Short mmCIF file of C-alpha atoms and ligand atoms in Angstrom, two decimals:
data_model
loop_
_atom_site.label_atom_id
_atom_site.label_comp_id
_atom_site.label_asym_id
_atom_site.label_seq_id
_atom_site.Cartn_x
_atom_site.Cartn_y
_atom_site.Cartn_z
CA MET A 4 3.79 1.25 3.53
CA PRO A 5 2.01 4.84 4.03
CA GLU A 6 1.17 6.51 0.94
CA ASN A 7 3.04 9.62 1.60
CA ALA A 8 6.40 7.48 2.20
CA THR A 9 9.10 9.42 0.94
CA SER A 10 12.50 7.99 -0.63
CA GLU A 11 14.33 8.83 2.86
CA GLN A 12 12.30 6.66 4.50
CA VAL A 13 12.68 3.58 2.42
CA PRO A 14 15.69 1.72 1.99
CA ILE A 15 17.17 1.34 -1.53
CA THR A 16 17.41 -2.43 -1.00
CA ALA A 17 14.13 -4.56 -1.01
CA LYS A 18 13.92 -8.32 0.09
CA SER A 19 12.38 -8.79 -3.49
CA PRO A 20 10.77 -6.76 -6.53
CA PHE A 21 7.18 -8.05 -4.89
CA GLU A 22 7.39 -5.35 -2.28
CA LEU A 23 4.88 -2.83 -3.15
CA ARG A 24 6.59 0.56 -3.38
CA VAL A 25 4.73 3.79 -4.61
CA ASN A 26 5.15 7.66 -4.62
CA LEU A 27 8.64 7.68 -3.73
CA GLY A 28 9.60 10.17 -6.55
CA GLN A 29 6.54 12.29 -6.07
CA ASN A 30 8.29 15.10 -4.61
CA VAL A 31 10.75 15.50 -7.63
CA PRO A 32 9.85 18.59 -9.42
CA ASP A 33 8.70 18.10 -13.00
CA ALA A 34 11.64 20.26 -14.35
CA ASP A 35 14.05 18.13 -12.17
CA ALA A 36 12.84 14.81 -13.26
CA ARG A 37 12.96 15.86 -17.01
CA ALA A 38 16.50 17.31 -16.51
CA ALA A 39 17.59 13.96 -15.02
CA LEU A 40 15.89 11.66 -17.70
CA ALA A 41 17.65 13.72 -20.24
CA SER A 42 21.28 13.71 -18.63
CA GLY A 43 20.92 10.34 -16.76
CA GLU A 44 22.18 11.70 -13.81
CA MET A 45 19.63 10.48 -11.83
CA GLY A 46 16.90 7.76 -12.46
CA PHE A 47 13.84 6.11 -10.67
CA LEU A 48 14.32 2.93 -9.00
CA HIS A 49 11.75 0.69 -7.17
CA SER A 50 15.03 -1.16 -5.28
CA PHE A 51 17.84 -3.07 -5.88
CA THR A 52 17.73 -6.65 -4.84
CA THR A 53 20.67 -9.00 -4.24
CA GLY A 54 21.10 -12.78 -4.63
CA SER A 55 19.02 -13.58 -8.03
CA ALA A 56 19.84 -16.63 -9.77
CA VAL A 57 16.97 -16.07 -12.53
CA ASP A 58 17.96 -12.63 -14.15
CA GLY A 59 21.21 -13.75 -16.00
CA PRO A 60 24.22 -15.79 -15.58
CA GLY A 61 25.43 -16.31 -12.18
CA VAL A 62 24.21 -14.82 -8.84
CA ARG A 63 23.17 -11.08 -9.58
CA VAL A 64 22.21 -7.78 -8.21
CA VAL A 65 19.26 -6.59 -9.84
CA ALA A 66 18.28 -2.71 -10.09
CA TRP A 67 14.60 -2.39 -10.90
CA THR A 68 13.53 0.56 -12.66
CA ALA A 69 10.21 2.36 -12.42
CA GLY A 70 8.33 3.30 -15.53
CA CYS A 71 7.02 0.97 -18.24
CA LEU A 72 5.04 1.86 -21.74
CA PHE A 73 3.54 -1.70 -21.85
CA ARG A 74 0.41 -2.65 -19.85
CA CYS A 75 0.79 -6.39 -19.82
CA LEU A 76 -2.07 -8.23 -18.50
CA TYR A 77 -0.06 -10.66 -16.35
CA CYS A 78 2.38 -8.04 -15.01
CA HIS A 79 3.61 -8.89 -11.70
CA ASN A 80 4.89 -5.33 -10.67
CA PRO A 81 2.40 -2.75 -11.79
CA ASP A 82 3.73 -0.35 -9.18
CA THR A 83 6.67 -0.20 -11.59
CA TRP A 84 4.35 1.33 -14.38
CA THR A 85 4.66 4.81 -13.21
CA MET A 86 8.08 6.25 -12.95
CA ARG A 87 7.21 8.47 -10.13
CA ASN A 88 6.43 5.41 -7.98
CA GLY A 89 10.27 4.94 -8.21
CA MET A 90 12.98 6.43 -5.73
CA PRO A 91 15.03 9.10 -7.31
CA VAL A 92 18.59 7.93 -7.25
CA THR A 93 21.68 9.50 -8.54
CA VAL A 94 24.02 7.57 -10.60
CA GLU A 95 26.85 7.97 -7.96
CA ARG A 96 24.42 6.50 -5.15
CA ALA A 97 23.39 3.66 -7.24
CA THR A 98 27.08 3.17 -8.34
CA GLU A 99 28.14 3.05 -4.63
CA GLU A 100 25.58 0.59 -3.93
CA LEU A 101 26.67 -1.66 -6.47
CA ARG A 102 30.46 -1.37 -5.41
CA LYS A 103 29.50 -3.26 -2.20
CA TYR A 104 28.75 -6.37 -4.23
CA ARG A 105 31.60 -5.93 -6.50
CA SER A 106 33.72 -8.90 -4.86
CA GLY A 107 30.94 -11.10 -4.56
CA LEU A 108 29.44 -10.86 -7.89
CA LYS A 109 32.87 -11.78 -9.48
CA THR A 110 33.34 -15.03 -7.16
CA MET A 111 29.61 -16.01 -8.22
CA GLY A 112 30.06 -15.45 -11.82
CA GLY A 113 27.27 -12.94 -11.49
CA GLY A 114 26.95 -9.08 -12.36
CA LEU A 115 24.46 -6.53 -12.68
CA THR A 116 21.06 -6.78 -14.57
CA VAL A 117 18.64 -3.70 -14.79
CA SER A 118 15.01 -5.00 -15.14
CA GLY A 119 11.79 -3.16 -14.44
CA GLY A 120 9.38 -1.71 -15.31
CA GLU A 121 11.13 -0.91 -18.58
CA PRO A 122 14.63 0.20 -18.01
CA LEU A 123 15.09 2.18 -21.44
CA MET A 124 12.44 4.41 -20.32
CA GLN A 125 15.35 6.00 -18.51
CA HIS A 126 18.13 4.62 -20.94
CA ARG A 127 20.83 7.51 -20.13
CA PHE A 128 20.63 6.72 -16.54
CA VAL A 129 20.78 2.71 -17.25
CA LEU A 130 23.84 3.31 -19.56
CA LYS A 131 25.72 5.32 -17.01
CA LEU A 132 25.16 2.76 -14.57
CA PHE A 133 26.08 0.07 -16.95
CA LYS A 134 29.21 1.72 -17.65
CA ALA A 135 30.00 2.22 -14.03
CA ALA A 136 29.57 -1.49 -13.46
CA GLN A 137 31.82 -2.56 -16.48
CA THR A 138 34.47 0.01 -15.04
CA MET A 139 34.45 -2.05 -11.64
CA GLY A 140 34.79 -5.13 -13.95
CA ILE A 141 31.06 -6.21 -13.53
CA HIS A 142 29.07 -8.00 -16.03
CA THR A 143 26.02 -6.08 -17.34
CA ALA A 144 22.55 -7.65 -18.24
CA LEU A 145 19.64 -5.72 -19.74
CA ASP A 146 16.24 -7.09 -19.09
CA THR A 147 14.02 -5.45 -21.68
CA ASN A 148 10.67 -5.67 -23.66
CA GLY A 149 12.57 -4.34 -26.53
CA TYR A 150 10.29 -1.78 -27.61
CA LEU A 151 12.57 1.30 -27.11
CA GLY A 152 15.62 -0.52 -28.46
CA ASP A 153 16.18 2.32 -30.96
CA ARG A 154 16.96 4.69 -27.97
CA LEU A 155 20.48 2.76 -27.74
CA LEU A 156 23.02 3.83 -30.37
CA ASP A 157 25.19 0.82 -31.72
CA GLU A 158 28.07 1.85 -29.63
CA GLU A 159 26.10 2.24 -26.54
CA LEU A 160 25.29 -1.29 -26.90
CA GLU A 161 28.75 -2.10 -26.01
CA ALA A 162 27.70 -0.97 -22.26
CA VAL A 163 25.34 -4.20 -22.19
CA ASN A 164 27.14 -7.42 -22.13
CA LEU A 165 23.90 -9.55 -22.45
CA VAL A 166 20.41 -8.79 -23.38
CA LEU A 167 17.47 -10.54 -21.65
CA LEU A 168 14.74 -9.90 -24.42
CA ASP A 169 11.00 -10.57 -23.45
CA ILE A 170 8.93 -11.53 -26.40
CA LYS A 171 5.53 -11.66 -25.06
CA THR A 172 3.57 -13.10 -27.90
CA TRP A 173 3.60 -13.36 -31.44
CA ASP A 174 0.01 -12.65 -33.24
CA PRO A 175 0.08 -8.95 -33.53
CA GLU A 176 -3.38 -8.47 -32.46
CA ARG A 177 -2.93 -10.75 -29.39
CA HIS A 178 0.24 -8.49 -28.77
CA ARG A 179 -1.80 -5.42 -28.70
CA HIS A 180 -4.27 -7.18 -26.31
CA LEU A 181 -1.75 -8.52 -23.95
CA THR A 182 0.40 -5.48 -23.69
CA GLY A 183 -1.42 -2.61 -25.20
CA MET A 184 1.66 -2.15 -27.82
CA GLU A 185 2.78 -3.13 -31.32
CA ILE A 186 5.18 -6.12 -31.54
CA GLY A 187 7.21 -4.44 -34.44
CA PRO A 188 9.67 -2.49 -32.61
CA VAL A 189 10.57 -5.54 -30.39
CA LEU A 190 11.10 -7.83 -33.32
CA ALA A 191 13.11 -5.10 -35.06
CA PHE A 192 15.23 -4.74 -31.86
CA ALA A 193 15.76 -8.49 -32.01
CA ARG A 194 16.96 -8.27 -35.53
CA ARG A 195 19.15 -5.42 -34.80
CA LEU A 196 20.68 -7.31 -31.77
CA ALA A 197 21.34 -10.47 -34.21
CA ALA A 198 22.83 -8.30 -36.84
CA ARG A 199 25.49 -7.01 -34.02
CA ASN A 200 25.89 -10.49 -32.99
CA LYS A 201 24.80 -9.40 -29.48
CA ARG A 202 24.45 -12.07 -26.86
CA VAL A 203 20.56 -12.50 -25.83
CA TRP A 204 18.65 -14.86 -23.80
CA LEU A 205 15.18 -14.74 -24.55
CA ARG A 206 12.25 -14.77 -21.87
CA TYR A 207 8.87 -15.84 -22.57
CA VAL A 208 5.98 -15.96 -19.75
CA LEU A 209 3.75 -18.82 -20.27
CA VAL A 210 0.30 -18.02 -19.14
CA PRO A 211 -2.30 -20.78 -19.82
CA GLY A 212 -5.30 -19.32 -21.62
CA LEU A 213 -3.07 -16.27 -22.71
CA THR A 214 0.39 -17.11 -24.06
CA ASP A 215 0.09 -20.80 -24.78
CA ASN A 216 -1.08 -20.68 -28.28
CA SER A 217 1.06 -23.43 -29.77
CA ASP A 218 0.92 -21.78 -33.23
CA ASP A 219 2.27 -18.71 -31.83
CA ILE A 220 4.81 -20.36 -29.67
CA ALA A 221 6.18 -22.23 -33.02
CA GLN A 222 6.64 -18.92 -34.71
CA ILE A 223 8.37 -17.27 -31.79
CA ALA A 224 10.77 -20.25 -31.70
CA GLN A 225 11.51 -20.17 -35.79
CA PHE A 226 12.03 -16.55 -35.14
CA THR A 227 14.07 -16.87 -32.24
CA ALA A 228 16.38 -19.69 -33.72
CA GLY A 229 16.86 -17.99 -37.11
CA LEU A 230 18.51 -15.09 -35.47
CA GLY A 231 21.54 -16.98 -34.54
CA ASN A 232 22.57 -14.95 -31.49
CA VAL A 233 20.14 -16.17 -28.82
CA GLU A 234 22.16 -18.47 -26.49
CA ARG A 235 19.16 -19.60 -24.40
CA VAL A 236 15.43 -19.44 -23.71
CA ASP A 237 13.81 -18.83 -20.52
CA VAL A 238 10.40 -20.31 -20.33
CA LEU A 239 8.97 -18.41 -17.29
CA PRO A 240 5.66 -20.15 -15.69
CA PHE A 241 3.19 -17.23 -14.86
CA HIS A 242 2.52 -17.26 -11.05
CA GLN A 243 0.15 -14.93 -8.89
CA MET A 244 2.80 -13.06 -6.54
CA GLY A 245 1.96 -9.86 -8.10
CA ARG A 246 -2.03 -10.09 -7.85
CA TYR A 247 -1.98 -8.48 -4.32
CA LYS A 248 -0.25 -5.47 -5.99
CA TRP A 249 -3.04 -5.05 -8.36
CA GLN A 250 -5.67 -5.30 -5.50
CA GLU A 251 -3.69 -2.68 -3.37
CA LEU A 252 -3.35 -0.20 -6.23
CA GLY A 253 -7.03 -0.56 -6.93
CA MET A 254 -6.48 -1.61 -10.51
CA ASP A 255 -8.49 -4.11 -12.65
CA TYR A 256 -6.64 -7.27 -12.59
CA LYS A 257 -8.22 -9.44 -15.51
CA LEU A 258 -6.08 -12.65 -14.59
CA GLN A 259 -7.64 -12.76 -11.21
CA ASP A 260 -8.31 -16.48 -11.66
CA PHE A 261 -5.81 -17.62 -13.80
CA GLU A 262 -3.87 -20.66 -12.86
CA PRO A 263 -0.23 -21.22 -13.33
CA PRO A 264 0.71 -23.58 -16.25
CA SER A 265 0.83 -27.50 -15.46
CA GLU A 266 4.08 -29.06 -15.85
CA GLU A 267 2.67 -30.63 -18.92
CA LEU A 268 2.32 -27.32 -20.71
CA VAL A 269 5.65 -26.05 -19.43
CA GLU A 270 7.23 -29.22 -21.04
CA ARG A 271 5.20 -28.95 -24.53
CA THR A 272 6.40 -25.14 -24.82
CA CYS A 273 9.92 -25.78 -23.64
CA ALA A 274 9.91 -28.99 -26.37
CA GLN A 275 8.59 -26.36 -29.05
CA PHE A 276 11.65 -24.13 -28.39
CA ARG A 277 13.90 -27.02 -28.15
CA SER A 278 12.81 -28.54 -31.57
CA THR A 279 14.18 -25.59 -33.25
CA GLY A 280 17.65 -26.22 -31.64
CA LEU A 281 17.60 -23.53 -29.12
CA ASN A 282 19.02 -23.92 -25.48
CA VAL A 283 15.76 -24.02 -23.41
CA HIS A 284 15.66 -23.54 -19.42
S1 SF4 B 15 6.74 -4.97 -19.75
FE1 SF4 B 15 7.25 -5.95 -17.88
S2 SF4 B 15 7.04 -4.44 -16.35
FE2 SF4 B 15 6.14 -3.66 -18.30
S3 SF4 B 15 3.93 -4.04 -18.01
FE3 SF4 B 15 4.75 -6.01 -18.98
S4 SF4 B 15 5.49 -7.28 -17.47
FE4 SF4 B 15 4.87 -5.33 -16.45
#
């Protein structure tokens, strides 16, 4: 894609989130972007993708938002770190796009997942889109790192049917190293969701040499099982599908030579979660 591509030239749908997309919102004046974030009338999206069977129940449409406050060493979509890389999309346009899939989503027991990036960077837009989805009878799932969970009021959580919560690692120092941010707000959001008995699926990205510390995994498993509202845990094996994005963006990728986890490591990790009574996939 040429560096000066505009959102008019690029379709709102992508084959996958692994399409590299940059600078699609660069022509939006700052004042307009600020107003859009404040009102939620417009958001910045990497794309919509369809047919996902791994981002919540059933077969789902996923809206990938642009903008993230974490800087995960293993991120496979670093083009979504910057909000202005995303395409400016009004709530109406996003709703229209979603409407196309309404009957299919219902037939396949699916729904809309908003992922990213970090969707709560644009929480007002996401809430409006979720409310529009629910009005159409479409199930909503929020895939979040949880750090900005405070942005959602208790009543606003009603627009979210399911939270896919990422816990990146347990040890606070390792969490800072891995994400650049503190773990405290993530755990606080997890506890708040538990107190409200909100449905949650936990997601854990397993990277050999980075997130495979057995003590950390045991602590996360214990914490997660103790919450009482986590329906399932997805252990997601690290892969290198995003490596080319780091290269294309000229970013320093520290995991260049990291390998996906072995079957044994995946099994050991799943067993650690399972041993606390959690339902693991
Ligand atoms: S939270 Fe997700 S999008 Fe943000 S840096 Fe981490 S992996 Fe990437």
